[in-house]
Amino acid sequence: MDFTFNEEQKMVIDGARRFAREKLAPFIAELDEKAEVNLKALKELGKLGYLGMTLPEDFDGSNAGAIAYAASMIEFSKVDAGTAVAVSVQNSLVNDAILTFGTEAQKKEFLPRLASGEWIGCFTLTEANSGSDPGSLRTSAIRDGEHFVLSGTKNFTTNGGIADMMIVFAQTCKEKGAKGISAFLVRTDVPGFKVGKHENKMGIRSSSTTEMVFENCRVPASALLGEENKGLKVALTTLDGGRIGIAAQAVGIAEGALDEAVRYAKERVQFGRPISELEGLQFMLADMATEVEIARTMLFRVAWMKESHSQKFTKEAAMIKLYASEMAHRVCHKALQVHGGYGFMKEYKIERLYRDQRITEIYEGTSEIQRCVIARSLLGE
Amino acid sequence: MNVAVILQQVPDTEAAVKPNPAVPGAILEEGVKFILNPYDEFAVEEALKIAEKDGGEVTGVCIGPDRSENAIRMAMAMGMERAILITEPAAVEADLVTQGGILAAALKTLSPKLVLSGREMIDSQNDAAAAVVAHKLGIPHVLAASKIEINGDKAVVVRDIEGGSLEIETALPAAISCQKGLNEPRYPTLIAIKRAKNKEIKKMTLAELGIAAAPSKSRVTALRQPQARAAGVKITGTPEEVTGKCLAWLSGTAKVI
Ligand SMILES: Cc1cc2nc3c(=O)[nH]c(=O)nc-3n(C[C@H](O)[C@H](O)[C@H](O)COP(=O)(O)OP(=O)(O)OC[C@H]3O[C@@H](n4cnc5c(N)ncnc54)[C@H](O)[C@@H]3O)c2cc1C
Ligand SMILES: Cc1cc2nc3c(=O)[nH]c(=O)nc-3n(C[C@H](O)[C@H](O)[C@H](O)COP(=O)(O)OP(=O)(O)OC[C@H]3O[C@@H](n4cnc5c(N)ncnc54)[C@H](O)[C@@H]3O)c2cc1C
């Protein structure tokens, strides 16, 4: 077993760390306050290859692999978890879905533009009445000759406000319920589509989350991604990979929180000495570091499973998404505690990390849904 | 125009460096991350910009242990095409003048129109490479460029000085060291990182460079960390008491009055 990064991976990760320090860190406090996206940074990440990390070079991807991708996600998330989730959606939800389920023509049309960041993509599955239960979604796509007509409203779509294209899930056969859902590749400039409400969020405020509104939006049948009525499989398979991205985001946020706690504990003096010399605090820091390390190790194992195509990783991806996000919750909670009253103030980074962490337990499947996935796999259903 | 860059690997600025008790002048390398000398990044960037204008090539020259390869790969990921690396201990441990001679011999095999280096190494603060190389090659040297403009067989170089700047015109070839602010070094693209793996690093021995021995006339004999500052003395009491105790301490303990 070899747990080290190779030289190429190290350079990719160093690049991500440097980018986060120079191009994300200076802006994040203001973007968080104003709930604005760092689109400039996102476009630059595209030029550098960070938006096509798991795509082959044939499609202008940088083919850096899932391990380097997860490690880069950690670096971005430590500093700006909102920009990080945009990177994650592009790589794991949009690119991977097209690479796995797209036709040659679709791959040629979409992948090079997504890999370079010319286009930003989004993945829109959730609706007001369909979250954990995507099979119950109501947006419809009704066939009309060589076209489908989409109607309905999606919500909570990451990158919604900045997207050039989207993967939309809609009912193509109402009678079949969950087995009548299809996925479509749609440009955001098509008539009949508009971006709806922009959400005012608790955390990851530097990411765009919006409603996506379809009113008799006509798309050609060639926009189908994967087979007709097999859309739920497209969604669920894609989310397996996506969970690696979100787990990495959680690990990054936790690492960031731990760094802040360690630094603060060494500086803060109470009772005549740095609080880092108090055993009660040391034990807290030790527990935090241990949990972060465990999550990191498992994360890279799952990323390796994806990268090496050695086996199915549905269960493991659910496990690490579940563990990393709940671990990040505990770590951020303790890191804020170490800061005392200062951790409650917006001047301190931990205040943002604490808020940013929360979403990792919810999107791309809540913790409860991850437990359902794990249990189903365990019990052989 | 072909440009050569002198490269060095140094400990990361964030690394906590400690002297190696067993080897005078050396640091304990375990757990220390090494990077391309940050000033050398300015040199590489400038070299690439100059070479890209007319399809020239950038080559690196480096004296250092095997691990220096990582710094070279970083420059290659930025766009440098090839490099010469000299890892022989006799060269690695030589003094600056001797190393300058070795670098000059390596550069001669490339006959570049321009030699660039970083302004200084961030670890030892050595800043002699470009100057010694220029001397050994018999070409002009300009220190700490904050702007370089190539004009045919000449270069116009700007150097910032206290309260102003100097503009220096030099014939080419020349050896110029590069200051912060000269440019903004590019981030390597992930594809370029991949390509860098397969670029050629030619290891050369002193014998191959026609250098018989590399005797040094100076050497680093010790590396010390600054002494930890002693804790201050706290004097309390009424103003009269404090003044008295203060005077007593200044004349008695500190012996400054
Ligand atoms: C900031 C943000 C960004 C998002 N980005 C996207 C995106 O890009 N694309 C997209 O399609 N969606 C996105 N989502 C939606 C997200 O995936 C859903 O919010 C999530 O799946 C949960 O669905 P819900 O909010 O409807 O909650 P519900 O499904 O209503 O869940 C409510 C509670 O019930 C629990 N629960 C539900 N079912 C079960 C069960 N069977 N067993 C046990 N407990 C259960 C849940 O765990 C949760 O605690 C985003 C959401 C947010 C907040
Ligand atoms: C919104 C808000 C309102 C407030 N209102 C008031 C108010 O009205 N009046 C007022 O006087 N104050 C007020 N405070 C201050 C509040 O009581 C302090 O923030 C709190 O007592 C903690 O002190 P501190 O922030 O300096 O943290 P610190 O004392 O620096 O503590 C930092 C960390 O070290 C830990 N720690 C410290 N000492 C030990 C020890 N001996 N053993 C183990 N762990 C230790 C703490 O538990 C904490 O985790 C307020 C604070 C906030 C945030």
mmCIF file of C-alpha atoms in Angstrom, chain B residues 46-133:
data_model
loop_
_atom_site.group_PDB
_atom_site.id
_atom_site.type_symbol
_atom_site.label_atom_id
_atom_site.label_comp_id
_atom_site.label_asym_id
_atom_site.label_seq_id
_atom_site.Cartn_x
_atom_site.Cartn_y
_atom_site.Cartn_z
ATOM 1 C CA GLU B 46 10.283 36.409 -17.889
ATOM 2 C CA ALA B 47 12.284 33.864 -19.861
ATOM 3 C CA LEU B 48 9.057 32.286 -21.125
ATOM 4 C CA LYS B 49 7.603 35.650 -22.094
ATOM 5 C CA ILE B 50 10.753 36.579 -24.020
ATOM 6 C CA ALA B 51 11.130 33.177 -25.670
ATOM 7 C CA GLU B 52 7.438 32.923 -26.598
ATOM 8 C CA LYS B 53 7.703 36.125 -28.665
ATOM 9 C CA ASP B 54 9.761 34.458 -31.380
ATOM 10 C CA GLY B 55 9.472 30.765 -30.724
ATOM 11 C CA GLY B 56 12.664 30.469 -28.703
ATOM 12 C CA GLU B 57 13.262 27.901 -26.029
ATOM 13 C CA VAL B 58 13.874 28.146 -22.304
ATOM 14 C CA THR B 59 16.420 25.867 -20.666
ATOM 15 C CA GLY B 60 17.190 25.576 -16.978
ATOM 16 C CA VAL B 61 20.529 25.010 -15.321
ATOM 17 C CA CYS B 62 20.693 23.824 -11.750
ATOM 18 C CA ILE B 63 23.260 22.636 -9.240
ATOM 19 C CA GLY B 64 21.699 20.699 -6.402
ATOM 20 C CA PRO B 65 20.931 17.283 -4.930
ATOM 21 C CA ASP B 66 18.579 14.838 -6.668
ATOM 22 C CA ARG B 67 15.540 16.346 -4.992
ATOM 23 C CA SER B 68 16.144 19.522 -7.034
ATOM 24 C CA GLU B 69 14.398 17.707 -9.848
ATOM 25 C CA ASN B 70 11.065 18.746 -8.314
ATOM 26 C CA ALA B 71 11.939 22.427 -8.598
ATOM 27 C CA ILE B 72 12.981 21.876 -12.200
ATOM 28 C CA ARG B 73 9.689 20.078 -12.940
ATOM 29 C CA MET B 74 7.838 23.061 -11.529
ATOM 30 C CA ALA B 75 9.649 25.376 -13.963
ATOM 31 C CA MET B 76 8.898 22.843 -16.706
ATOM 32 C CA ALA B 77 5.216 22.870 -15.766
ATOM 33 C CA MET B 78 5.325 26.628 -16.264
ATOM 34 C CA GLY B 79 6.695 26.015 -19.763
ATOM 35 C CA MET B 80 10.470 25.531 -19.603
ATOM 36 C CA GLU B 81 11.501 22.919 -22.177
ATOM 37 C CA ARG B 82 14.632 21.216 -20.855
ATOM 38 C CA ALA B 83 17.244 21.414 -18.129
ATOM 39 C CA ILE B 84 20.742 20.489 -17.094
ATOM 40 C CA LEU B 85 21.144 19.265 -13.520
ATOM 41 C CA ILE B 86 24.455 18.784 -11.767
ATOM 42 C CA THR B 87 24.103 16.663 -8.651
ATOM 43 C CA GLU B 88 27.727 15.768 -7.875
ATOM 44 C CA PRO B 89 28.431 16.521 -4.204
ATOM 45 C CA ALA B 90 31.630 18.344 -5.197
ATOM 46 C CA ALA B 91 29.471 20.811 -7.118
ATOM 47 C CA VAL B 92 26.586 20.940 -4.664
ATOM 48 C CA GLU B 93 28.893 21.672 -1.761
ATOM 49 C CA ALA B 94 31.148 24.129 -3.605
ATOM 50 C CA ASP B 95 31.275 27.833 -2.812
ATOM 51 C CA LEU B 96 29.446 30.426 -4.900
ATOM 52 C CA VAL B 97 32.357 31.350 -7.128
ATOM 53 C CA THR B 98 33.141 27.742 -7.905
ATOM 54 C CA GLN B 99 29.465 26.995 -8.551
ATOM 55 C CA GLY B 100 29.340 30.026 -10.837
ATOM 56 C CA GLY B 101 32.165 28.487 -12.855
ATOM 57 C CA ILE B 102 30.312 25.204 -13.114
ATOM 58 C CA LEU B 103 27.092 26.943 -14.155
ATOM 59 C CA ALA B 104 29.033 28.948 -16.739
ATOM 60 C CA ALA B 105 30.470 25.740 -18.185
ATOM 61 C CA ALA B 106 26.980 24.270 -18.420
ATOM 62 C CA LEU B 107 25.613 27.463 -19.978
ATOM 63 C CA LYS B 108 28.373 27.428 -22.597
ATOM 64 C CA THR B 109 26.923 24.180 -23.957
ATOM 65 C CA LEU B 110 23.669 26.072 -24.558
ATOM 66 C CA SER B 111 25.014 29.426 -25.802
ATOM 67 C CA PRO B 112 21.893 31.342 -24.793
ATOM 68 C CA LYS B 113 21.281 34.931 -25.797
ATOM 69 C CA LEU B 114 20.163 35.744 -22.288
ATOM 70 C CA VAL B 115 20.765 34.215 -18.861
ATOM 71 C CA LEU B 116 18.256 34.949 -16.101
ATOM 72 C CA SER B 117 18.333 34.078 -12.423
ATOM 73 C CA GLY B 118 16.363 34.965 -9.314
ATOM 74 C CA ARG B 119 17.392 38.084 -7.431
ATOM 75 C CA GLU B 120 18.463 35.927 -4.485
ATOM 76 C CA MET B 121 17.849 32.582 -2.854
ATOM 77 C CA ILE B 122 15.265 32.933 -0.131
ATOM 78 C CA ASP B 123 17.087 30.534 2.204
ATOM 79 C CA SER B 124 20.753 31.593 2.168
ATOM 80 C CA GLN B 125 20.084 34.980 0.583
ATOM 81 C CA ASN B 126 22.916 34.201 -1.823
ATOM 82 C CA ASP B 127 22.623 36.554 -4.775
ATOM 83 C CA ALA B 128 25.837 35.993 -6.673
ATOM 84 C CA ALA B 129 24.915 33.417 -9.314
ATOM 85 C CA ALA B 130 24.167 35.780 -12.201
ATOM 86 C CA ALA B 131 27.141 38.002 -11.390
ATOM 87 C CA VAL B 132 29.675 35.181 -11.201
ATOM 88 C CA VAL B 133 28.294 33.535 -14.317
#
